[in-house]
Amino acid sequence: MAHKILIKRNPSVPFRVLDGECFIYSSFDDRFHHLNETAALIWMNCAKWVSIESILSAISKDYETVRSEAKKDAESFIKEMSNAKLLFIK
């Protein structure tokens, strides 16, 4: 994925943060998704169109991680959520 790509969560997908944990309900496949901390950080930062670079900066700010590993994990999550119609990519 290139850095010029923007992502945004699907506004029709309900989610809740309970006791610091994020849960997404997908009516597309009738299942709940329990997000880990990094995935929840990505999800919460996608309320508006945002670049992958902005997401990586947020991850780097909150976690000690190698940027290349963070990029790989973020892109994997974004691709999975996009395929499930939970995130939009443009």
GROMACS .gro file of N, CA and C in nm:
model
  270
    1MET      N    1   0.084  -0.119   0.000
    1MET     CA    2   0.000   0.000   0.000
    1MET      C    3   0.088   0.125   0.000
    2ALA      N    4   0.053   0.221  -0.075
    2ALA     CA    5   0.128   0.346  -0.081
    2ALA      C    6   0.081   0.439   0.030
    3HIS      N    7   0.164   0.535   0.065
    3HIS     CA    8   0.129   0.629   0.172
    3HIS      C    9   0.020   0.725   0.130
    4LYS      N   10  -0.007   0.741   0.003
    4LYS     CA   11  -0.111   0.832  -0.044
    4LYS      C   12  -0.251   0.775  -0.025
    5ILE      N   13  -0.260   0.650   0.005
    5ILE     CA   14  -0.389   0.586   0.025
    5ILE      C   15  -0.451   0.635   0.155
    6LEU      N   16  -0.581   0.662   0.149
    6LEU     CA   17  -0.655   0.707   0.267
    6LEU      C   18  -0.751   0.598   0.311
    7ILE      N   19  -0.775   0.592   0.440
    7ILE     CA   20  -0.868   0.494   0.495
    7ILE      C   21  -0.967   0.563   0.588
    8LYS      N   22  -1.084   0.501   0.600
    8LYS     CA   23  -1.189   0.553   0.688
    8LYS      C   24  -1.277   0.436   0.728
    9ARG      N   25  -1.319   0.435   0.854
    9ARG     CA   26  -1.408   0.325   0.894
    9ARG      C   27  -1.546   0.347   0.834
   10ASN      N   28  -1.613   0.237   0.807
   10ASN     CA   29  -1.748   0.239   0.752
   10ASN      C   30  -1.841   0.293   0.860
   11PRO      N   31  -1.905   0.408   0.837
   11PRO     CA   32  -1.989   0.468   0.941
   11PRO      C   33  -2.113   0.386   0.976
   12SER      N   34  -2.148   0.289   0.895
   12SER     CA   35  -2.265   0.206   0.927
   12SER      C   36  -2.230   0.086   1.015
   13VAL      N   37  -2.103   0.071   1.049
   13VAL     CA   38  -2.059  -0.042   1.130
   13VAL      C   39  -2.056   0.000   1.277
   14PRO      N   40  -2.141  -0.064   1.360
   14PRO     CA   41  -2.142  -0.028   1.502
   14PRO      C   42  -2.020  -0.087   1.574
   15PHE      N   43  -1.973  -0.011   1.673
   15PHE     CA   44  -1.864  -0.060   1.756
   15PHE      C   45  -1.879  -0.004   1.896
   16ARG      N   46  -1.816  -0.069   1.990
   16ARG     CA   47  -1.817  -0.026   2.130
   16ARG      C   48  -1.679  -0.047   2.188
   17VAL      N   49  -1.643   0.042   2.279
   17VAL     CA   50  -1.523   0.024   2.359
   17VAL      C   51  -1.573  -0.003   2.501
   18LEU      N   52  -1.544  -0.121   2.551
   18LEU     CA   53  -1.586  -0.163   2.684
   18LEU      C   54  -1.463  -0.201   2.765
   19ASP      N   55  -1.446  -0.138   2.878
   19ASP     CA   56  -1.330  -0.164   2.964
   19ASP      C   57  -1.200  -0.160   2.886
   20GLY      N   58  -1.189  -0.062   2.797
   20GLY     CA   59  -1.067  -0.044   2.720
   20GLY      C   60  -1.049  -0.138   2.602
   21GLU      N   61  -1.148  -0.222   2.575
   21GLU     CA   62  -1.140  -0.315   2.461
   21GLU      C   63  -1.242  -0.276   2.356
   22CYS      N   64  -1.202  -0.289   2.229
   22CYS     CA   65  -1.287  -0.246   2.119
   22CYS      C   66  -1.348  -0.366   2.048
   23PHE      N   67  -1.479  -0.359   2.027
   23PHE     CA   68  -1.554  -0.464   1.959
   23PHE      C   69  -1.630  -0.402   1.841
   24ILE      N   70  -1.624  -0.469   1.728
   24ILE     CA   71  -1.694  -0.425   1.607
   24ILE      C   72  -1.796  -0.532   1.571
   25TYR      N   73  -1.916  -0.489   1.534
   25TYR     CA   74  -2.014  -0.585   1.484
   25TYR      C   75  -2.028  -0.568   1.333
   26SER      N   76  -2.010  -0.676   1.262
   26SER     CA   77  -2.025  -0.675   1.116
   26SER      C   78  -2.156  -0.744   1.078
   27SER      N   79  -2.249  -0.665   1.024
   27SER     CA   80  -2.374  -0.724   0.976
   27SER      C   81  -2.351  -0.796   0.843
   28PHE      N   82  -2.236  -0.770   0.779
   28PHE     CA   83  -2.205  -0.834   0.651
   28PHE      C   84  -2.182  -0.984   0.667
   29ASP      N   85  -2.121  -1.023   0.779
   29ASP     CA   86  -2.098  -1.166   0.803
   29ASP      C   87  -2.153  -1.210   0.938
   30ASP      N   88  -2.231  -1.122   1.003
   30ASP     CA   89  -2.298  -1.151   1.130
   30ASP      C   90  -2.200  -1.201   1.236
   31ARG      N   91  -2.091  -1.124   1.255
   31ARG     CA   92  -1.997  -1.163   1.359
   31ARG      C   93  -1.937  -1.042   1.428
   32PHE      N   94  -1.891  -1.066   1.548
   32PHE     CA   95  -1.821  -0.964   1.625
   32PHE      C   96  -1.671  -0.980   1.604
   33HIS      N   97  -1.602  -0.868   1.599
   33HIS     CA   98  -1.457  -0.867   1.588
   33HIS      C   99  -1.403  -0.801   1.715
   34HIS      N  100  -1.318  -0.872   1.787
   34HIS     CA  101  -1.254  -0.817   1.906
   34HIS      C  102  -1.115  -0.771   1.864
   35LEU      N  103  -1.090  -0.642   1.874
   35LEU     CA  104  -0.965  -0.585   1.824
   35LEU      C  105  -0.858  -0.582   1.933
   36ASN      N  106  -0.735  -0.614   1.894
   36ASN     CA  107  -0.624  -0.597   1.987
   36ASN      C  108  -0.594  -0.448   1.999
   37GLU      N  109  -0.498  -0.412   2.085
   37GLU     CA  110  -0.472  -0.270   2.111
   37GLU      C  111  -0.433  -0.192   1.985
   38THR      N  112  -0.346  -0.249   1.904
   38THR     CA  113  -0.301  -0.180   1.783
   38THR      C  114  -0.415  -0.166   1.683
   39ALA      N  115  -0.492  -0.272   1.664
   39ALA     CA  116  -0.606  -0.266   1.572
   39ALA      C  117  -0.709  -0.164   1.622
   40ALA      N  118  -0.731  -0.159   1.753
   40ALA     CA  119  -0.825  -0.062   1.809
   40ALA      C  120  -0.775   0.081   1.787
   41LEU      N  121  -0.645   0.102   1.801
   41LEU     CA  122  -0.587   0.233   1.775
   41LEU      C  123  -0.610   0.274   1.630
   42ILE      N  124  -0.588   0.182   1.540
   42ILE     CA  125  -0.613   0.211   1.398
   42ILE      C  126  -0.760   0.245   1.376
   43TRP      N  127  -0.849   0.160   1.428
   43TRP     CA  128  -0.993   0.179   1.412
   43TRP      C  129  -1.037   0.316   1.465
   44MET      N  130  -0.991   0.351   1.584
   44MET     CA  131  -1.034   0.476   1.646
   44MET      C  132  -0.980   0.598   1.572
   45ASN      N  133  -0.870   0.584   1.502
   45ASN     CA  134  -0.812   0.695   1.426
   45ASN      C  135  -0.872   0.708   1.287
   46CYS      N  136  -0.965   0.622   1.252
   46CYS     CA  137  -1.022   0.623   1.116
   46CYS      C  138  -1.164   0.678   1.111
   47ALA      N  139  -1.199   0.765   1.203
   47ALA     CA  140  -1.333   0.825   1.201
   47ALA      C  141  -1.351   0.912   1.076
   48LYS      N  142  -1.241   0.975   1.033
   48LYS     CA  143  -1.238   1.055   0.910
   48LYS      C  144  -1.133   0.996   0.819
   49TRP      N  145  -1.130   1.039   0.694
   49TRP     CA  146  -1.027   0.992   0.602
   49TRP      C  147  -0.890   1.025   0.659
   50VAL      N  148  -0.804   0.925   0.667
   50VAL     CA  149  -0.671   0.942   0.725
   50VAL      C  150  -0.570   0.861   0.644
   51SER      N  151  -0.449   0.911   0.637
   51SER     CA  152  -0.344   0.841   0.562
   51SER      C  153  -0.283   0.730   0.647
   52ILE      N  154  -0.227   0.634   0.578
   52ILE     CA  155  -0.156   0.527   0.649
   52ILE      C  156  -0.039   0.586   0.727
   53GLU      N  157   0.024   0.687   0.671
   53GLU     CA  158   0.136   0.753   0.740
   53GLU      C  159   0.091   0.810   0.874
   54SER      N  160  -0.028   0.870   0.878
   54SER     CA  161  -0.081   0.923   1.005
   54SER      C  162  -0.106   0.811   1.105
   55ILE      N  163  -0.157   0.700   1.054
   55ILE     CA  164  -0.181   0.584   1.141
   55ILE      C  165  -0.049   0.533   1.197
   56LEU      N  166   0.053   0.523   1.113
   56LEU     CA  167   0.184   0.475   1.159
   56LEU      C  168   0.244   0.569   1.263
   57SER      N  169   0.223   0.698   1.246
   57SER     CA  170   0.271   0.795   1.345
   57SER      C  171   0.201   0.775   1.479
   58ALA      N  172   0.070   0.750   1.476
   58ALA     CA  173  -0.005   0.725   1.600
   58ALA      C  174   0.044   0.598   1.668
   59ILE      N  175   0.070   0.494   1.590
   59ILE     CA  176   0.120   0.368   1.647
   59ILE      C  177   0.258   0.391   1.708
   60SER      N  178   0.345   0.460   1.637
   60SER     CA  179   0.481   0.485   1.685
   60SER      C  180   0.481   0.568   1.813
   61LYS      N  181   0.385   0.659   1.823
   61LYS     CA  182   0.375   0.744   1.941
   61LYS      C  183   0.336   0.662   2.064
   62ASP      N  184   0.246   0.565   2.047
   62ASP     CA  185   0.193   0.490   2.160
   62ASP      C  186   0.268   0.361   2.192
   63TYR      N  187   0.342   0.308   2.097
   63TYR     CA  188   0.408   0.179   2.117
   63TYR      C  189   0.552   0.185   2.072
   64GLU      N  190   0.637   0.112   2.144
   64GLU     CA  191   0.775   0.097   2.099
   64GLU      C  192   0.777  -0.019   2.001
   65THR      N  193   0.793   0.013   1.874
   65THR     CA  194   0.791  -0.091   1.772
   65THR      C  195   0.877  -0.046   1.655
   66VAL      N  196   0.926  -0.142   1.582
   66VAL     CA  197   1.000  -0.112   1.459
   66VAL      C  198   0.898  -0.066   1.356
   67ARG      N  199   0.924   0.047   1.292
   67ARG     CA  200   0.827   0.107   1.199
   67ARG      C  201   0.789   0.011   1.086
   68SER      N  202   0.886  -0.063   1.034
   68SER     CA  203   0.855  -0.156   0.925
   68SER      C  204   0.760  -0.266   0.972
   69GLU      N  205   0.775  -0.311   1.095
   69GLU     CA  206   0.684  -0.412   1.150
   69GLU      C  207   0.546  -0.354   1.174
   70ALA      N  208   0.542  -0.231   1.226
   70ALA     CA  209   0.413  -0.163   1.247
   70ALA      C  210   0.341  -0.143   1.115
   71LYS      N  211   0.415  -0.106   1.012
   71LYS     CA  212   0.356  -0.085   0.879
   71LYS      C  213   0.298  -0.214   0.825
   72LYS      N  214   0.371  -0.321   0.839
   72LYS     CA  215   0.325  -0.452   0.792
   72LYS      C  216   0.196  -0.493   0.864
   73ASP      N  217   0.195  -0.479   0.997
   73ASP     CA  218   0.077  -0.516   1.076
   73ASP      C  219  -0.042  -0.427   1.044
   74ALA      N  220  -0.018  -0.297   1.032
   74ALA     CA  221  -0.127  -0.203   1.002
   74ALA      C  222  -0.187  -0.232   0.865
   75GLU      N  223  -0.102  -0.254   0.766
   75GLU     CA  224  -0.152  -0.282   0.631
   75GLU      C  225  -0.229  -0.413   0.627
   76SER      N  226  -0.186  -0.511   0.703
   76SER     CA  227  -0.257  -0.639   0.709
   76SER      C  228  -0.397  -0.620   0.768
   77PHE      N  229  -0.406  -0.546   0.879
   77PHE     CA  230  -0.535  -0.519   0.943
   77PHE      C  231  -0.625  -0.439   0.850
   78ILE      N  232  -0.570  -0.335   0.786
   78ILE     CA  233  -0.648  -0.251   0.696
   78ILE      C  234  -0.702  -0.332   0.579
   79LYS      N  235  -0.620  -0.417   0.524
   79LYS     CA  236  -0.665  -0.502   0.412
   79LYS      C  237  -0.776  -0.597   0.457
   80GLU      N  238  -0.758  -0.659   0.572
   80GLU     CA  239  -0.860  -0.751   0.625
   80GLU      C  240  -0.993  -0.680   0.649
   81MET      N  241  -0.987  -0.563   0.711
   81MET     CA  242  -1.110  -0.488   0.741
   81MET      C  243  -1.173  -0.432   0.614
   82SER      N  244  -1.092  -0.395   0.518
   82SER     CA  245  -1.144  -0.348   0.390
   82SER      C  246  -1.215  -0.461   0.316
   83ASN      N  247  -1.154  -0.578   0.315
   83ASN     CA  248  -1.217  -0.694   0.250
   83ASN      C  249  -1.349  -0.731   0.316
   84ALA      N  250  -1.359  -0.704   0.446
   84ALA     CA  251  -1.483  -0.734   0.521
   84ALA      C  252  -1.583  -0.618   0.513
   85LYS      N  253  -1.549  -0.511   0.438
   85LYS     CA  254  -1.634  -0.393   0.419
   85LYS      C  255  -1.649  -0.310   0.546
   86LEU      N  256  -1.553  -0.324   0.637
   86LEU     CA  257  -1.558  -0.249   0.763
   86LEU      C  258  -1.478  -0.119   0.754
   87LEU      N  259  -1.381  -0.115   0.665
   87LEU     CA  260  -1.303   0.007   0.636
   87LEU      C  261  -1.313   0.038   0.488
   88PHE      N  262  -1.315   0.165   0.457
   88PHE     CA  263  -1.311   0.209   0.318
   88PHE      C  264  -1.169   0.253   0.286
   89ILE      N  265  -1.126   0.230   0.163
   89ILE     CA  266  -0.995   0.273   0.116
   89ILE      C  267  -1.016   0.354  -0.011
   90LYS      N  268  -0.943   0.467  -0.020
   90LYS     CA  269  -0.945   0.545  -0.145
   90LYS      C  270  -0.806   0.601  -0.171
   0.00000   0.00000   0.00000
